[in-house]
Amino acid sequence: MAGADEIARAELDALRTRGLLRSLEPLRSPPGSEIELRPGERLINFSSNDYLGLASDARIAEALAVGTRTWGAGAGASRLVCGDFLPQHELEAELARFASSEAALLFGSGYAANCGILPSFAGPEDLILSDALNHASIIDGCRLSRARVEVYPHGDVGAVEKALRAPARRKIVVTDAVFSMDGDRAPLRELAALCSAAGALLIVDEAHATGVIGPRGAGLAAELGVAADVRMATLSKAFGVAGAYVAASRAVCDLLLNRARPLIFSTALPPALACAARASLEILAGSEGDARRSRLWSNVRRFAAGLREAARADSAIFPVVTGTPDRALAMAAHLRELGILAKPIRPPTVPQGTSRIRFAVTSAHTVDHIDRAIATLRAC
Ligand SMILES: Cc1ncc(COP(=O)(O)O)c(C=O)c1O
C-alpha cells in the first residue's frame, strides 16, 4: 500500500496537471492596499477582504495588545468550559446593538459558524434550499446537517418558490448576502417573503456585506429592512480582525450554544481578540466608518466604470472571468509582473469553467491605485 507521502505526491501532481495546485507565499509587509511579497516587490493589493482598511489600524492593534496584557493570549478552553470571559460578552452585547438583534453569539470563524448553524436547525427530516454559489462553509454546513439539500440555480427566486412546496418537517433557505466570488447581491426581500409565506427559516451570511452595506455598515438585510431568522457575519473581513458572530434572537443564540459543535468543541476566541473587535466596531459603526464606506463606494463606482460595468457596482467584489484555471494563473502572473496583486480563483472555489481573477476594492485604495488596475487590466 502507498504511504502518505506517495499518496500526497500523486494527488499534488494531479492537481498541478489540472492547473489547480495551490501554495503559500508570505507577505513581508502588514496588510494594506500596497504590500510586499518578494523582497523589494511592491504590489497594489486587490485580493484582500479588508474592505475598510482596518486590518492594520494602529488603534485596533493597540486594543489587541492591551487586551492581551490584561486577559492573556489564549482563552484556554471552549466557552462552555472555562474559555468564557467578560470581553466576549461585552462584544456580543455591542454586536447585538449594531445588528439591531436581540442577541449575538461569537464563533471562532465564519467557516465554523456556518458549519454550526445549519446542523443546529436541520436534520434528516428537513429540507435546506441553498443557492448554487453559496460559500463553501455553507455547503459544508448543509452536508453536516444530513438534511435533504436542494441547490437552487443562483438567485432563482422562482426555483425557491417551487422547491418550498415540497413537504418537510422544517424548511430553510440559506444564502450569501453578497456572493463572495461574484460580488452580486442575493434577492433577500423576495426570499424573505417566500420564507414567510411557506413558514421557512431564512439564514443569511453577511460576510461580505457587513461593514460595507447598510446603515452604519449593518449589512444587506438591514439595508433592505429584511428580517432574517439568523444572520451570520465575520469579524475577519471589514472588521479587519478574526472570528465571526451570529445575530439572532436570544433563543436562537442559546440553541446554537447548546448545539453548534464548532462552538462547543473548539477553544473560544481569545478575549483579547474580542477587545480588538470592539475597537474595530467602534470605528466601523461610527462616523469614521461612514467616511471609509463613502471612499470605498466611490472606489467601487470608479472601478466599475473602468470595467464599463457601472450597472454592476453592487459590492466591492469584481470577478474577471477567464474560464480555465491556466488562463486565470497566467493572467494573475501577468498582472503581478505589472505591479498588481489579484489572485486567481479556481475550482472548487468557483464552478468548473468559471475560473477568474477576483478584484476586491477597499477604502484604502487611492484613485491612482484604481486607475492603474484598470489600465493594467486593459493592457492584459
Ligand atoms: C460568504 C463567506 N462566508 C463565510 C466565510 C468564512 O469566514 P471566515 O474567513 O471568518 O472563516 C467567508 C470567507 O472566507 C465567506 O466569503
Tab-separated table of C-alpha atoms in Angstrom, residues 9 45 91 117 144 161 171-172 184 202 204 215-216 243 246-247 252-253 377:
chain	number	residue	atom	x	y	z
A	9	ARG	CA	2.790	13.429	-4.298
A	45	ASN	CA	-3.253	44.632	-3.390
A	91	LEU	CA	-18.550	42.458	22.425
A	117	ILE	CA	-25.659	26.950	12.363
A	144	LEU	CA	-23.045	18.179	8.163
A	161	GLU	CA	-40.800	29.178	-4.529
A	171	LYS	CA	-37.631	24.208	5.595
A	172	ILE	CA	-34.640	26.515	5.482
A	184	ASP	CA	-23.693	40.318	-6.663
A	202	LEU	CA	-34.120	32.380	6.294
A	204	VAL	CA	-28.188	34.874	5.647
A	215	PRO	CA	-26.871	51.793	7.794
A	216	ARG	CA	-23.557	52.047	9.729
A	243	GLY	CA	-13.791	35.438	14.248
A	246	VAL	CA	-24.480	35.257	14.714
A	247	ALA	CA	-27.073	37.984	15.221
A	252	VAL	CA	-31.577	31.092	18.648
A	253	CYS	CA	-28.234	32.049	20.193
A	377	LEU	CA	-6.276	45.013	-16.916
